[in-house]
mmCIF file of C-alpha atoms and ligand atoms in Angstrom:
data_model
loop_
_atom_site.group_PDB
_atom_site.id
_atom_site.type_symbol
_atom_site.label_atom_id
_atom_site.label_comp_id
_atom_site.label_asym_id
_atom_site.label_seq_id
_atom_site.Cartn_x
_atom_site.Cartn_y
_atom_site.Cartn_z
ATOM 1 C CA UNK A 12 -6.306 -17.413 12.132
ATOM 2 C CA UNK A 13 -4.487 -14.239 12.790
ATOM 3 C CA UNK A 14 -5.097 -11.950 15.729
ATOM 4 C CA UNK A 15 -2.724 -9.188 14.778
ATOM 5 C CA UNK A 16 -3.474 -5.763 13.421
ATOM 6 C CA UNK A 17 -3.694 -5.960 9.647
ATOM 7 C CA UNK A 18 -3.920 -3.359 6.819
ATOM 8 C CA UNK A 19 -5.938 -3.835 3.712
ATOM 9 C CA UNK A 20 -5.053 -1.204 1.223
ATOM 10 C CA UNK A 21 -6.881 -0.920 -2.059
ATOM 11 C CA UNK A 22 -4.861 0.513 -4.978
ATOM 12 C CA UNK A 23 -7.348 1.265 -7.683
ATOM 13 C CA UNK A 24 -4.593 2.553 -10.043
ATOM 14 C CA UNK A 25 -6.035 4.337 -13.091
ATOM 15 C CA UNK A 26 -9.450 2.586 -12.827
ATOM 16 C CA UNK A 27 -12.852 3.842 -11.766
ATOM 17 C CA UNK A 28 -15.371 6.592 -12.411
ATOM 18 C CA UNK A 29 -18.006 8.155 -10.214
ATOM 19 C CA UNK A 30 -20.233 5.107 -10.659
ATOM 20 C CA UNK A 31 -17.481 2.853 -9.099
ATOM 21 C CA UNK A 32 -18.313 4.455 -5.761
ATOM 22 C CA UNK A 33 -21.600 2.541 -5.756
ATOM 23 C CA UNK A 34 -19.737 -0.627 -5.074
ATOM 24 C CA UNK A 35 -18.382 0.739 -1.784
ATOM 25 C CA UNK A 36 -21.582 0.305 0.194
ATOM 26 C CA UNK A 37 -21.044 -3.525 0.395
ATOM 27 C CA UNK A 38 -17.610 -3.062 1.892
ATOM 28 C CA UNK A 39 -18.874 -0.325 4.298
ATOM 29 C CA UNK A 40 -21.642 -2.572 5.485
ATOM 30 C CA UNK A 41 -19.395 -5.579 5.828
ATOM 31 C CA UNK A 42 -16.712 -3.688 7.738
ATOM 32 C CA UNK A 43 -19.042 -1.925 10.102
ATOM 33 C CA UNK A 44 -20.181 -5.282 11.519
ATOM 34 C CA UNK A 45 -16.962 -7.185 11.012
ATOM 35 C CA UNK A 46 -15.942 -8.735 14.347
ATOM 36 C CA UNK A 47 -12.277 -8.035 13.748
ATOM 37 C CA UNK A 48 -12.635 -4.395 12.649
ATOM 38 C CA UNK A 49 -10.814 -3.134 15.676
ATOM 39 C CA UNK A 50 -7.760 -5.120 14.609
ATOM 40 C CA UNK A 51 -7.739 -4.053 10.973
ATOM 41 C CA UNK A 52 -7.735 -1.033 8.759
ATOM 42 C CA UNK A 53 -9.153 -0.551 5.303
ATOM 43 C CA UNK A 54 -7.724 2.248 3.145
ATOM 44 C CA UNK A 55 -8.929 3.009 -0.401
ATOM 45 C CA UNK A 56 -6.485 4.776 -2.773
ATOM 46 C CA UNK A 57 -8.614 5.701 -5.845
ATOM 47 C CA UNK A 58 -7.441 7.896 -8.694
ATOM 48 C CA UNK A 59 -7.244 11.652 -7.662
ATOM 49 C CA UNK A 60 -10.508 12.429 -9.380
ATOM 50 C CA UNK A 61 -12.350 10.206 -6.882
ATOM 51 C CA UNK A 62 -10.635 11.286 -3.606
ATOM 52 C CA UNK A 63 -13.121 14.025 -2.769
ATOM 53 C CA UNK A 64 -16.338 12.147 -3.521
ATOM 54 C CA UNK A 65 -15.049 8.970 -1.913
ATOM 55 C CA UNK A 66 -14.005 10.788 1.254
ATOM 56 C CA UNK A 67 -17.507 12.226 1.460
ATOM 57 C CA UNK A 68 -19.042 8.820 0.987
ATOM 58 C CA UNK A 69 -16.816 7.270 3.619
ATOM 59 C CA UNK A 70 -16.999 10.116 6.075
ATOM 60 C CA UNK A 71 -18.938 8.435 8.849
ATOM 61 C CA UNK A 72 -17.383 4.998 8.303
ATOM 62 C CA UNK A 73 -14.308 3.265 9.683
ATOM 63 C CA UNK A 74 -12.673 3.264 6.183
ATOM 64 C CA UNK A 75 -10.069 5.856 5.143
ATOM 65 C CA UNK A 76 -8.837 7.288 1.832
ATOM 66 C CA UNK A 77 -5.457 7.807 0.338
ATOM 67 C CA UNK A 78 -3.881 8.930 -2.930
ATOM 68 C CA UNK A 79 -1.509 7.051 -5.225
ATOM 69 C CA UNK A 80 1.292 9.538 -5.795
ATOM 70 C CA UNK A 81 2.141 13.214 -5.247
ATOM 71 C CA UNK A 82 4.442 15.919 -6.514
ATOM 72 C CA UNK A 83 7.449 16.634 -4.347
ATOM 73 C CA UNK A 84 6.872 20.398 -4.267
ATOM 74 C CA UNK A 85 5.089 21.619 -1.113
ATOM 75 C CA UNK A 86 3.895 24.841 -2.661
ATOM 76 C CA UNK A 87 1.894 25.536 -5.773
ATOM 77 C CA UNK A 88 3.912 25.735 -9.013
ATOM 78 C CA UNK A 89 3.925 25.447 -12.748
ATOM 79 C CA UNK A 90 3.889 21.652 -12.936
ATOM 80 C CA UNK A 91 1.309 20.684 -15.512
ATOM 81 C CA UNK A 92 -0.678 17.595 -14.607
ATOM 82 C CA UNK A 93 0.684 17.371 -11.098
ATOM 83 C CA UNK A 94 -0.889 17.543 -7.624
ATOM 84 C CA UNK A 95 1.073 18.058 -4.433
ATOM 85 C CA UNK A 96 0.538 16.437 -1.007
ATOM 86 C CA UNK A 97 -1.140 19.467 0.560
ATOM 87 C CA UNK A 98 -3.743 19.544 -2.278
ATOM 88 C CA UNK A 99 -4.400 15.797 -1.700
ATOM 89 C CA UNK A 100 -4.764 16.339 2.008
ATOM 90 C CA UNK A 101 -7.170 19.238 1.418
ATOM 91 C CA UNK A 102 -9.586 16.967 -0.495
ATOM 92 C CA UNK A 103 -9.654 14.199 2.128
ATOM 93 C CA UNK A 104 -6.590 12.000 1.579
ATOM 94 C CA UNK A 105 -4.929 10.755 4.800
ATOM 95 C CA UNK A 106 -2.374 8.519 3.083
ATOM 96 C CA UNK A 107 -0.389 8.497 -0.104
ATOM 97 C CA UNK A 108 1.335 5.621 -1.906
ATOM 98 C CA UNK A 109 4.855 6.628 -2.924
ATOM 99 C CA UNK A 110 7.451 4.774 -5.061
ATOM 100 C CA UNK A 111 5.050 2.382 -6.722
ATOM 101 C CA UNK A 112 6.970 0.337 -9.298
ATOM 102 C CA UNK A 113 4.631 1.555 -12.008
ATOM 103 C CA UNK A 114 5.925 5.066 -11.343
ATOM 104 C CA UNK A 115 9.511 3.908 -10.947
ATOM 105 C CA UNK A 116 9.239 2.348 -14.396
ATOM 106 C CA UNK A 117 8.236 5.809 -15.664
ATOM 107 C CA UNK A 118 11.535 7.215 -14.436
ATOM 108 C CA UNK A 119 10.815 8.047 -10.746
ATOM 109 C CA UNK A 120 14.210 7.743 -8.983
ATOM 110 C CA UNK A 121 15.025 6.871 -5.330
ATOM 111 C CA UNK A 122 16.024 10.513 -4.805
ATOM 112 C CA UNK A 123 12.724 11.892 -6.132
ATOM 113 C CA UNK A 124 10.900 9.322 -4.018
ATOM 114 C CA UNK A 125 12.774 10.574 -0.910
ATOM 115 C CA UNK A 126 11.618 14.200 -1.652
ATOM 116 C CA UNK A 127 8.063 13.021 -2.229
ATOM 117 C CA UNK A 128 7.976 11.128 1.047
ATOM 118 C CA UNK A 129 9.352 14.165 2.834
ATOM 119 C CA UNK A 130 6.698 16.419 1.366
ATOM 120 C CA UNK A 131 3.941 14.026 2.205
ATOM 121 C CA UNK A 132 5.022 13.746 5.836
ATOM 122 C CA UNK A 133 5.257 17.520 5.943
ATOM 123 C CA UNK A 134 1.649 17.722 4.857
ATOM 124 C CA UNK A 135 0.622 15.237 7.569
ATOM 125 C CA UNK A 136 -0.121 12.447 5.169
ATOM 126 C CA UNK A 137 0.818 8.913 6.119
ATOM 127 C CA UNK A 138 3.064 7.247 3.554
ATOM 128 C CA UNK A 139 2.750 3.815 1.999
ATOM 129 C CA UNK A 140 6.273 3.503 0.671
ATOM 130 C CA UNK A 141 6.644 0.777 -2.052
ATOM 131 C CA UNK A 142 9.777 -1.169 -2.740
ATOM 132 C CA UNK A 143 10.508 -4.316 -4.731
ATOM 133 C CA UNK A 144 12.836 -6.103 -7.109
ATOM 134 C CA UNK A 145 12.294 -6.773 -10.857
ATOM 135 C CA UNK A 146 12.332 -10.300 -12.359
ATOM 136 C CA UNK A 147 15.822 -9.627 -13.704
ATOM 137 C CA UNK A 148 17.110 -8.476 -10.278
ATOM 138 C CA UNK A 149 15.573 -11.576 -8.713
ATOM 139 C CA UNK A 150 17.263 -13.859 -11.245
ATOM 140 C CA UNK A 151 20.595 -12.168 -10.512
ATOM 141 C CA UNK A 152 19.956 -12.832 -6.775
ATOM 142 C CA UNK A 153 20.419 -9.158 -5.935
ATOM 143 C CA UNK A 154 16.976 -8.702 -4.278
ATOM 144 C CA UNK A 155 18.422 -7.692 -0.864
ATOM 145 C CA UNK A 156 20.929 -5.243 -2.402
ATOM 146 C CA UNK A 157 18.025 -3.576 -4.348
ATOM 147 C CA UNK A 158 15.711 -3.393 -1.365
ATOM 148 C CA UNK A 159 18.521 -2.044 0.783
ATOM 149 C CA UNK A 160 19.236 0.686 -1.764
ATOM 150 C CA UNK A 161 15.558 1.646 -2.172
ATOM 151 C CA UNK A 162 15.146 1.784 1.547
ATOM 152 C CA UNK A 163 18.234 3.795 2.385
ATOM 153 C CA UNK A 164 17.838 6.298 -0.448
ATOM 154 C CA UNK A 165 14.011 6.531 -0.183
ATOM 155 C CA UNK A 166 14.187 7.158 3.591
ATOM 156 C CA UNK A 167 17.419 9.264 3.593
ATOM 157 C CA UNK A 168 17.433 11.763 6.397
ATOM 158 C CA UNK A 169 13.942 10.926 7.567
ATOM 159 C CA UNK A 170 14.298 10.449 11.293
ATOM 160 C CA UNK A 171 10.707 10.154 12.392
ATOM 161 C CA UNK A 172 9.373 7.181 10.498
ATOM 162 C CA UNK A 173 6.237 6.610 12.603
ATOM 163 C CA UNK A 174 3.915 7.708 9.709
ATOM 164 C CA UNK A 175 5.543 5.428 7.160
ATOM 165 C CA UNK A 176 4.282 1.941 6.205
ATOM 166 C CA UNK A 177 6.423 -0.056 3.862
ATOM 167 C CA UNK A 178 4.844 -2.159 1.079
ATOM 168 C CA UNK A 179 7.077 -4.890 -0.352
ATOM 169 C CA UNK A 180 5.818 -5.459 -3.994
ATOM 170 C CA UNK A 181 8.007 -7.609 -6.113
ATOM 171 C CA UNK A 182 7.658 -6.137 -9.619
ATOM 172 C CA UNK A 183 7.332 -9.595 -11.171
ATOM 173 C CA UNK A 184 4.356 -10.452 -9.036
ATOM 174 C CA UNK A 185 2.225 -7.347 -9.824
ATOM 175 C CA UNK A 186 -0.674 -8.311 -12.042
ATOM 176 C CA UNK A 187 0.800 -11.657 -12.942
ATOM 177 C CA UNK A 188 -0.890 -14.061 -10.537
ATOM 178 C CA UNK A 189 2.610 -15.107 -9.287
ATOM 179 C CA UNK A 190 3.586 -14.673 -5.588
ATOM 180 C CA UNK A 191 6.858 -15.426 -3.852
ATOM 181 C CA UNK A 192 7.389 -18.752 -2.169
ATOM 182 C CA UNK A 193 6.324 -18.532 1.521
ATOM 183 C CA UNK A 194 9.760 -19.135 3.013
ATOM 184 C CA UNK A 195 11.298 -16.524 0.709
ATOM 185 C CA UNK A 196 8.655 -13.988 1.458
ATOM 186 C CA UNK A 197 9.032 -14.460 5.192
ATOM 187 C CA UNK A 198 12.769 -13.988 4.890
ATOM 188 C CA UNK A 199 12.460 -10.848 2.701
ATOM 189 C CA UNK A 200 9.936 -9.258 5.141
ATOM 190 C CA UNK A 201 12.210 -10.103 8.042
ATOM 191 C CA UNK A 202 15.140 -8.544 6.167
ATOM 192 C CA UNK A 203 13.091 -5.243 5.672
ATOM 193 C CA UNK A 204 11.959 -5.249 9.304
ATOM 194 C CA UNK A 205 15.456 -5.771 10.597
ATOM 195 C CA UNK A 206 16.478 -2.609 8.740
ATOM 196 C CA UNK A 207 13.524 -0.658 9.886
ATOM 197 C CA UNK A 208 12.659 -1.740 13.413
ATOM 198 C CA UNK A 209 9.109 -1.086 14.418
ATOM 199 C CA UNK A 210 7.836 -0.329 10.840
ATOM 200 C CA UNK A 211 4.787 -2.156 9.519
ATOM 201 C CA UNK A 212 5.584 -4.125 6.332
ATOM 202 C CA UNK A 213 2.817 -5.063 3.922
ATOM 203 C CA UNK A 214 2.930 -7.418 0.965
ATOM 204 C CA UNK A 215 1.639 -6.514 -2.488
ATOM 205 C CA UNK A 216 1.416 -8.337 -5.817
ATOM 206 C CA UNK A 217 -1.403 -10.472 -7.056
ATOM 207 C CA UNK A 218 -3.079 -10.859 -3.643
ATOM 208 C CA UNK A 219 -6.492 -12.510 -4.247
ATOM 209 C CA UNK A 220 -8.996 -14.691 -2.422
ATOM 210 C CA UNK A 221 -7.298 -17.788 -3.748
ATOM 211 C CA UNK A 222 -3.791 -17.237 -2.503
ATOM 212 C CA UNK A 223 -4.674 -15.387 0.739
ATOM 213 C CA UNK A 224 -4.655 -18.671 2.764
ATOM 214 C CA UNK A 225 -1.049 -19.147 1.783
ATOM 215 C CA UNK A 226 -0.166 -15.504 2.406
ATOM 216 C CA UNK A 227 -1.885 -15.257 5.861
ATOM 217 C CA UNK A 228 0.300 -18.123 7.131
ATOM 218 C CA UNK A 229 3.354 -15.833 6.710
ATOM 219 C CA UNK A 230 3.376 -14.495 10.249
ATOM 220 C CA UNK A 231 5.443 -11.295 9.798
ATOM 221 C CA UNK A 232 3.254 -9.652 7.119
ATOM 222 C CA UNK A 233 1.197 -6.715 8.543
ATOM 223 C CA UNK A 234 -1.321 -6.514 5.709
ATOM 224 C CA UNK A 235 -1.717 -6.299 1.947
ATOM 225 C CA UNK A 236 -1.575 -3.714 -0.780
ATOM 226 C CA UNK A 237 -4.095 -4.962 -3.327
ATOM 227 C CA UNK A 238 -4.493 -3.938 -6.925
ATOM 228 C CA UNK A 239 -6.860 -5.802 -9.252
ATOM 229 C CA UNK A 240 -8.867 -7.705 -6.599
ATOM 230 C CA UNK A 241 -9.552 -4.540 -4.671
ATOM 231 C CA UNK A 242 -11.846 -3.232 -7.427
ATOM 232 C CA UNK A 243 -14.240 -6.053 -6.909
ATOM 233 C CA UNK A 244 -16.009 -5.627 -3.548
ATOM 234 C CA UNK A 245 -16.685 -9.338 -3.156
ATOM 235 C CA UNK A 246 -13.125 -10.345 -3.747
ATOM 236 C CA UNK A 247 -11.891 -7.621 -1.428
ATOM 237 C CA UNK A 248 -14.264 -8.656 1.271
ATOM 238 C CA UNK A 249 -13.284 -12.321 0.818
ATOM 239 C CA UNK A 250 -9.653 -11.474 1.282
ATOM 240 C CA UNK A 251 -10.352 -9.686 4.534
ATOM 241 C CA UNK A 252 -12.696 -12.388 5.850
ATOM 242 C CA UNK A 253 -10.278 -15.231 4.952
ATOM 243 C CA UNK A 254 -7.335 -13.483 6.622
ATOM 244 C CA UNK A 255 -9.033 -13.899 9.966
ATOM 245 C CA UNK A 256 -10.503 -17.423 9.380
HETATM 246 P P1 LIG B 13 -2.229 -6.498 -8.300
HETATM 247 O O1 LIG B 13 -2.810 -6.894 -6.938
HETATM 248 O O2 LIG B 13 -3.218 -6.232 -9.388
HETATM 249 O O3 LIG B 13 -1.138 -7.511 -8.660
HETATM 250 O O4 LIG B 13 -1.446 -5.078 -8.049
HETATM 251 C C1 LIG B 13 -0.589 -5.045 -6.897
HETATM 252 C C2 LIG B 13 -0.170 -3.586 -6.856
HETATM 253 O O5 LIG B 13 0.480 -3.022 -7.653
HETATM 254 C C3 LIG B 13 -0.721 -2.795 -5.673
HETATM 255 O O6 LIG B 13 -0.060 -1.625 -5.514
#
């Protein structure tokens, strides 16, 4: 049983069409009546194509909407295929995920991530800043060095961090069903928190209704960034319910 404030962030990645919005009503209904809804926050981060219709659908609910990435430029520009933070804000996003490992793998650098975070904060979006080590880095036992680097370069010259939430997502645990050992996860979250006093730190990577009992026993985690399981309303609701059981 936890009685602390917890985040449940759904990262839909590149999944979902307009008909996927039909599945939201179950979560809306559940969360409206959920006894712990004052101590928790649900944020959906769908693909950009769904931000506007989803925001409309969730307008009179206690659930918020975010985006999954943004361009670093604050003004319009000739950047084919890109969308900036102001544009995301204008269609209803209140949050944006930045630095997800799937984008880092596509070549997003710590420096670029830093620019994106600054532009998002400038547009009054809250930032879900993802960090995490790869399997190879874990094997080499350089997790802390990697996280340290991602944190210091990603947050370079950002003094006011109150609108930033950190999501620790080990790359090797995303979509694999593997999660870190509890003691190790507790220590890594503590390490991140010691470097960034007062910031919330979430865990992401294969969170599901089966492993949530183990994860919720790790006392310093402030919530979860959930991929696959968040597309299934029942699984998503189960995760939230079990967190408070
Ligand atoms: P999975 O929950 O599917 O492992 O994805 C985690 C993730 O990448 C969330 O951002």
